[in-house]
Short mmCIF file of C-alpha atoms and ligand atoms in Angstrom, two decimals:
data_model
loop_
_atom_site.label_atom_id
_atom_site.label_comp_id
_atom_site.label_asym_id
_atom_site.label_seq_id
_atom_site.Cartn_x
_atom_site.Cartn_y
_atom_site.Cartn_z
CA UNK A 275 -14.13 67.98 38.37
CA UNK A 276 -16.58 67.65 41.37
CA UNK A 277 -17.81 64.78 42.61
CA UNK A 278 -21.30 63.16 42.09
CA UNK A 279 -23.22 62.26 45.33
CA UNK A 280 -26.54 60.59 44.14
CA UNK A 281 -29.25 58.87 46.00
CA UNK A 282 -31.93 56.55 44.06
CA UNK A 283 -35.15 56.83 45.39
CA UNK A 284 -38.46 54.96 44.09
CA UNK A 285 -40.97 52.38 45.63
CA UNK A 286 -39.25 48.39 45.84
CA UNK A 287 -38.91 47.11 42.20
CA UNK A 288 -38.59 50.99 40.24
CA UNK A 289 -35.19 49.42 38.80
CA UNK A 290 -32.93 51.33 41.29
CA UNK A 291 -30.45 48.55 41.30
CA UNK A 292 -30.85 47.98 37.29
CA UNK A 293 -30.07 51.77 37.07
CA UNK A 294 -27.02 51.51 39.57
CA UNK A 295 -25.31 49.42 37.81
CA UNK A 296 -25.10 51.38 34.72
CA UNK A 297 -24.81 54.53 36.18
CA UNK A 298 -21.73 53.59 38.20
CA UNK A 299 -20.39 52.18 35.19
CA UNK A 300 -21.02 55.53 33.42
CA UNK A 301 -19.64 57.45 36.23
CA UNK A 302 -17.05 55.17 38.18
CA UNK A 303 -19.22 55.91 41.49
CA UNK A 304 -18.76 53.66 44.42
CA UNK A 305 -22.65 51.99 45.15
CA UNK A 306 -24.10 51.87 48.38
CA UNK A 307 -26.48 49.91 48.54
CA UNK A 308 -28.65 49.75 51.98
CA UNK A 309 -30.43 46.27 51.00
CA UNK A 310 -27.88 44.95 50.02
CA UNK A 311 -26.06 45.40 53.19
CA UNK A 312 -29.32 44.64 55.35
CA UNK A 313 -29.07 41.05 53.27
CA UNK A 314 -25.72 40.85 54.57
CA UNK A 315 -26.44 41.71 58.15
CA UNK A 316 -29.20 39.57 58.48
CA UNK A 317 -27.24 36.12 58.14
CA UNK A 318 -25.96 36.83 61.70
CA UNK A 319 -28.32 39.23 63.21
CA UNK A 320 -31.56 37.87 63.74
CA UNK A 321 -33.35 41.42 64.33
CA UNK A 322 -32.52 42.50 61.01
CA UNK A 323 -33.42 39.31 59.48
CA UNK A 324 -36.54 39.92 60.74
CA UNK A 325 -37.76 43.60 59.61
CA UNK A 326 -36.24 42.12 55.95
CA UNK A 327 -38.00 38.95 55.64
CA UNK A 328 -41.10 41.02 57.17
CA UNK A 329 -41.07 43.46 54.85
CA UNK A 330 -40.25 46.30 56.93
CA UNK A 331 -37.82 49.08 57.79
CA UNK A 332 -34.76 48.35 59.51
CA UNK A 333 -34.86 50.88 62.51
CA UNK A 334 -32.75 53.64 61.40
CA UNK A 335 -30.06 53.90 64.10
CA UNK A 336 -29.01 50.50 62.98
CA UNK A 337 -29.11 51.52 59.06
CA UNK A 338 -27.10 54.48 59.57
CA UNK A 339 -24.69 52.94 61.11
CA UNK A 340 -23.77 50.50 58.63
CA UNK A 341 -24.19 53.38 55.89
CA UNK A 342 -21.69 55.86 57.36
CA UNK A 343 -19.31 53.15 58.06
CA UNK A 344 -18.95 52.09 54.45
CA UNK A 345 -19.35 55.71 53.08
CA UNK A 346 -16.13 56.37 54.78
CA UNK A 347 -14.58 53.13 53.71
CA UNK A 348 -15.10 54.30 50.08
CA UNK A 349 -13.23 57.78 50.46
CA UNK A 350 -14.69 60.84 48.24
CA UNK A 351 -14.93 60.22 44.95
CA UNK A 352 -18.55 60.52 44.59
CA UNK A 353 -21.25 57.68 45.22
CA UNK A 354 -24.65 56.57 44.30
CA UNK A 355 -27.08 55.62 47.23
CA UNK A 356 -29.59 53.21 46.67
CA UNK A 357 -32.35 52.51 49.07
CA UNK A 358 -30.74 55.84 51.20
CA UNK A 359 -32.83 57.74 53.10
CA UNK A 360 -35.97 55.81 53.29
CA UNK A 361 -37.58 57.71 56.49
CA UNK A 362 -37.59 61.64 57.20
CA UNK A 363 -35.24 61.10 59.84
CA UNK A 364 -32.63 59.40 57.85
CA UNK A 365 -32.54 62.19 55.07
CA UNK A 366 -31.52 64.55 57.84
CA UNK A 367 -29.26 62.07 59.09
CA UNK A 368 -27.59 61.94 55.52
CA UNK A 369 -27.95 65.67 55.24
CA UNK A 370 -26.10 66.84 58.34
CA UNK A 371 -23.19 63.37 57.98
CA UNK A 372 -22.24 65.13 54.59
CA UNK A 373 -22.37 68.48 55.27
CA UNK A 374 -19.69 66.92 58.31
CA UNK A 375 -17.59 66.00 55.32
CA UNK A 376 -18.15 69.22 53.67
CA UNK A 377 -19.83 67.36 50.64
CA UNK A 378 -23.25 67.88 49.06
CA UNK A 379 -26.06 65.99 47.57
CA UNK A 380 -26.17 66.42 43.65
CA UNK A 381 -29.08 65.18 43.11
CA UNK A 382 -31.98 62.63 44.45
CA UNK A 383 -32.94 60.58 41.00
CA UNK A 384 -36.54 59.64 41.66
CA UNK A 385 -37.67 56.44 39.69
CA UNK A 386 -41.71 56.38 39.27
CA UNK A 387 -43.59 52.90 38.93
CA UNK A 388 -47.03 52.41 39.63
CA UNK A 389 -47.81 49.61 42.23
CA UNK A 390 -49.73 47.23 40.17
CA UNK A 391 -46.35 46.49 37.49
CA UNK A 392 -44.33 46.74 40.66
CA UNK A 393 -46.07 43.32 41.73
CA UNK A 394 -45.77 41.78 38.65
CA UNK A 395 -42.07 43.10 37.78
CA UNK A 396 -40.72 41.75 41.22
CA UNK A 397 -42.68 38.60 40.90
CA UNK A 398 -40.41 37.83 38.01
CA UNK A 399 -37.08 39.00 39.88
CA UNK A 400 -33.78 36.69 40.17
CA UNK A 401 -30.70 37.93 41.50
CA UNK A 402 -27.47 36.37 42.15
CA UNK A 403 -25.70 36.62 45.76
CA UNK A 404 -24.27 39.46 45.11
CA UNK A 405 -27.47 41.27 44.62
CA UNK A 406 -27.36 41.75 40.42
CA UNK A 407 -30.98 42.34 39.34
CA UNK A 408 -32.65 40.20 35.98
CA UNK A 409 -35.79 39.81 35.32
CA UNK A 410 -37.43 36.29 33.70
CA UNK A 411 -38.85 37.71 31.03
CA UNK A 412 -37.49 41.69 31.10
CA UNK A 413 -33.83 41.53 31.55
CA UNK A 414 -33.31 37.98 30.69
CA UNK A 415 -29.42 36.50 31.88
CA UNK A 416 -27.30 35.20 28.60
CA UNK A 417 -27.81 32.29 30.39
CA UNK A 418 -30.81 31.20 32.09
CA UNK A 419 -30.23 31.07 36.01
CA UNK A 420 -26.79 32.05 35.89
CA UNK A 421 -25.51 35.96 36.65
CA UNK A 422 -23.55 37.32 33.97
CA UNK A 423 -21.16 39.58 36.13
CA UNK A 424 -20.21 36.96 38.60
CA UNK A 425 -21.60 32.98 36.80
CA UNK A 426 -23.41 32.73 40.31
CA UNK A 427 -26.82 30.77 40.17
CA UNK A 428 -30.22 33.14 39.99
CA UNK A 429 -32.69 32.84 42.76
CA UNK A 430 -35.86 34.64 44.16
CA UNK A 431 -35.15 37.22 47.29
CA UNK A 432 -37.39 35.62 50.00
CA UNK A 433 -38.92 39.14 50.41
CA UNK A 434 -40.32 38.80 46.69
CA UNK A 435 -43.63 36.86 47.84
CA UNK A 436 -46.54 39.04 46.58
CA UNK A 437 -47.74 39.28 50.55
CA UNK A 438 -44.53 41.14 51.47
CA UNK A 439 -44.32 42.60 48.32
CA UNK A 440 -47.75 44.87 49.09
CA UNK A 441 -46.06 45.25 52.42
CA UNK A 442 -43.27 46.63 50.91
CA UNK A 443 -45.34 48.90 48.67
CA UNK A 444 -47.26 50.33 51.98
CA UNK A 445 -43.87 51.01 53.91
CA UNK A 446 -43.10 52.84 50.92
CA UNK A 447 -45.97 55.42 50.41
CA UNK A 448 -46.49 55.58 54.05
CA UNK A 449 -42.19 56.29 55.42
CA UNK A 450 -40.67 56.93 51.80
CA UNK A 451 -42.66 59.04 50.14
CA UNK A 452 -43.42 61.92 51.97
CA UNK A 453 -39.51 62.82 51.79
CA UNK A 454 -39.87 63.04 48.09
CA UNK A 455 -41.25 66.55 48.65
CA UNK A 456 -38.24 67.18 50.92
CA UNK A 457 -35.61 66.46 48.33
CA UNK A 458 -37.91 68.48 45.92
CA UNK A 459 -38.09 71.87 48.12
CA UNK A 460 -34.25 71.16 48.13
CA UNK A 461 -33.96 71.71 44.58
CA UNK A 462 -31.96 68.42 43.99
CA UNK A 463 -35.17 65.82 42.94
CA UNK A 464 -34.98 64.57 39.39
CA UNK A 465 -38.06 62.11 38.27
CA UNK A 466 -37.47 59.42 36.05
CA UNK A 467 -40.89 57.50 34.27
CA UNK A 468 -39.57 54.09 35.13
CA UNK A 469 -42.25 52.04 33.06
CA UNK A 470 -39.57 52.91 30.00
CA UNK A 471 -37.46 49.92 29.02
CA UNK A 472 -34.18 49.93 31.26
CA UNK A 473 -32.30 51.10 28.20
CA UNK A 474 -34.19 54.47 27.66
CA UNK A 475 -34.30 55.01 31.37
CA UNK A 476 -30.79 54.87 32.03
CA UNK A 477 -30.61 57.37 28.34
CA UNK A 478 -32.56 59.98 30.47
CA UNK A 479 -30.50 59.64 33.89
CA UNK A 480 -26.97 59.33 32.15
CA UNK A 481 -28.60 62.63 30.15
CA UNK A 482 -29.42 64.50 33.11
CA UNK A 483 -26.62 63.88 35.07
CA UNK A 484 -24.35 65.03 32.15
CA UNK A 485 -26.05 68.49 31.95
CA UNK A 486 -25.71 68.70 35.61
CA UNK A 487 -21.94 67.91 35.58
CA UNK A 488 -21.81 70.77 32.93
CA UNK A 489 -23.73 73.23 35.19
CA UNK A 490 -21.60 72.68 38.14
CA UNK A 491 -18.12 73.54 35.84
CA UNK A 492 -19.80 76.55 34.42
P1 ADP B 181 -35.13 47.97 42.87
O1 ADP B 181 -33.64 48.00 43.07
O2 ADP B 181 -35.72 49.34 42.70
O3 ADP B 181 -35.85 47.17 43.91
P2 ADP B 181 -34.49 46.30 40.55
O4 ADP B 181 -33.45 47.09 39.83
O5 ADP B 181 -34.02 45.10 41.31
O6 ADP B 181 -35.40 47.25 41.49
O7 ADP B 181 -35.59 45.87 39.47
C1 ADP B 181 -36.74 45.11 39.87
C2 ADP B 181 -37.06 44.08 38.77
O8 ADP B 181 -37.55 44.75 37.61
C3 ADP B 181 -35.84 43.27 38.30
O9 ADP B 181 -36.30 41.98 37.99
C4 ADP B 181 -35.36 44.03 37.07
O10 ADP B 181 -34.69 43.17 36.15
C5 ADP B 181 -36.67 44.54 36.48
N1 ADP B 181 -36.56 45.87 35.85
C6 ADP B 181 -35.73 46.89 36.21
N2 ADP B 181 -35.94 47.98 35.43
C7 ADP B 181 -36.96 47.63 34.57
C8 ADP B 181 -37.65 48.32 33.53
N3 ADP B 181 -37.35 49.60 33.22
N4 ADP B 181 -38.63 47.66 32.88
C9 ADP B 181 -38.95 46.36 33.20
N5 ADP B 181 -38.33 45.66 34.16
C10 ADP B 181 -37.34 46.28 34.85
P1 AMP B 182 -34.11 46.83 49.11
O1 AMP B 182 -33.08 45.87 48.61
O2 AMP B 182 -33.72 48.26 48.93
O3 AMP B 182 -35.49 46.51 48.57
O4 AMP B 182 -34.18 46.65 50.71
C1 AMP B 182 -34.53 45.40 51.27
C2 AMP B 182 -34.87 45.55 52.75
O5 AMP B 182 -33.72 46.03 53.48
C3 AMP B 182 -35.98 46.55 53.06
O6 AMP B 182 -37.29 46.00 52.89
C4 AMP B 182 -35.67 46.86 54.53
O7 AMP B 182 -36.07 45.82 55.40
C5 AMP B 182 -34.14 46.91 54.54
N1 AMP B 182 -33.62 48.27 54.23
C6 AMP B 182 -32.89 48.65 53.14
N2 AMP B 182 -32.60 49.96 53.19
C7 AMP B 182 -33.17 50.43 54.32
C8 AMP B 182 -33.23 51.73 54.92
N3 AMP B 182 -32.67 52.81 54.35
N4 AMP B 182 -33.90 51.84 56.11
C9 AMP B 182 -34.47 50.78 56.68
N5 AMP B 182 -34.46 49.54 56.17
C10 AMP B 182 -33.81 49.35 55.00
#
């Protein structure tokens, strides 16, 4: 069976992350995800730490970097990208690195969220160290302030403030979203409403991606 090379694209807050999670369970994918390893970088590299605390893109020779190291660390069996590409540049970065490999996009799965709930949504955000998403009153923990995957305490990502937050939501429709058209003349852009509860949105991904596994082995 081929593999399944996703990205997740959608402004800060769209539930990429929620969505990750359940489609790499679906789909035993290995997740990339670009924040996550920004977060990382930034404890020792004060340049990155302060683009993320700021709100804004990491320049993209540093990104890549990082990303094409890990892809290759994770071998072949298909991944989901999450917060990958971001800028023009970086989708025909991504473009050309797997074409390289001789692999292919699938598909870009594009989650829509108007900005005003994205405010409030991320306002409410707590994630553990390890970067798994809840939400105080949305996707509640079993228990409160502790992570159910890993039991590590619940805190706010200091890029959560509502200041950075708009920030985050003008680097997004100013760098992001013009390559939404890009993916679309592609053919591979697949739009998810992501006001649905996380349930129902992750019922219409795991749906789509199952008729497009079934395409490819026809
Ligand atoms: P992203 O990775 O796109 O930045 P997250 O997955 O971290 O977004 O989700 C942002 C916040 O919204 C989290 O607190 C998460 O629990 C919550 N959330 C995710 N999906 C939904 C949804 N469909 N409805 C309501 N809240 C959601
Ligand atoms: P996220 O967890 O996806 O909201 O990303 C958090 C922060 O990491 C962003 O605000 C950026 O500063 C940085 N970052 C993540 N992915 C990228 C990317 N593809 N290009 C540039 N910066 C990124």
């Amino acid at each position: 069976m081929s593999e399944l090379n996703l990205i997740l694209i959608g402004p800060p807050g769209a539930g990429k992350g929620t969505q990750a999670e359940r489609i790499t369970q679906d789909f035993r994918l290995a997740y990339i995800s670009t924040g996550d390893e920004m977060r990382a970088a930034k404890e020792t590299d004060e340049d990155v730490r302060r683009y993320v605390d700021a709100g804004e893109l990491v320049p993209d020779d540093i990104v890549c970097k990082v990303l094409f190291k890990r892809m290759d660390a994770e071998g072949d069996d298909g991944f989901i990208l999450d917060g990958f590409p971001r800028t023009r540049p970086q989708a025909d970065v991504l473009n050309e690195a797997l074409e390289r490999r001789g692999r292919r996009l699938t598909a870009a799965l594009l989650i829509e969220v108007d900005d005003e709930v994205i405010v409030q949504r991320l306002a409410g955000r707590r994630v553990c160290k390890n970067g798994h998403p809840y939400h105080v009153d949305y996707n509640r923990p079993k228990h409160d302030g502790v992570c159910d995957i890993d039991g590590l305490p619940l805190v706010q990502r200091e890029d959560d403030q509502p200041d950075t937050i708009r920030k985050r939501l003008r680097v997004y429709h100013e760098q992001t979203e013009p390559i939404v058209d890009h993916l679309d003349d592609q053919g591979v852009l697949r739009r998810f409403d992501g006001t649905r509860p996380p349930g129902e949105v992750h019922d219409h991904i795991r749906a789509t991606l199952a008729t497009l596994r079934l395409e490819d082995q026809l």
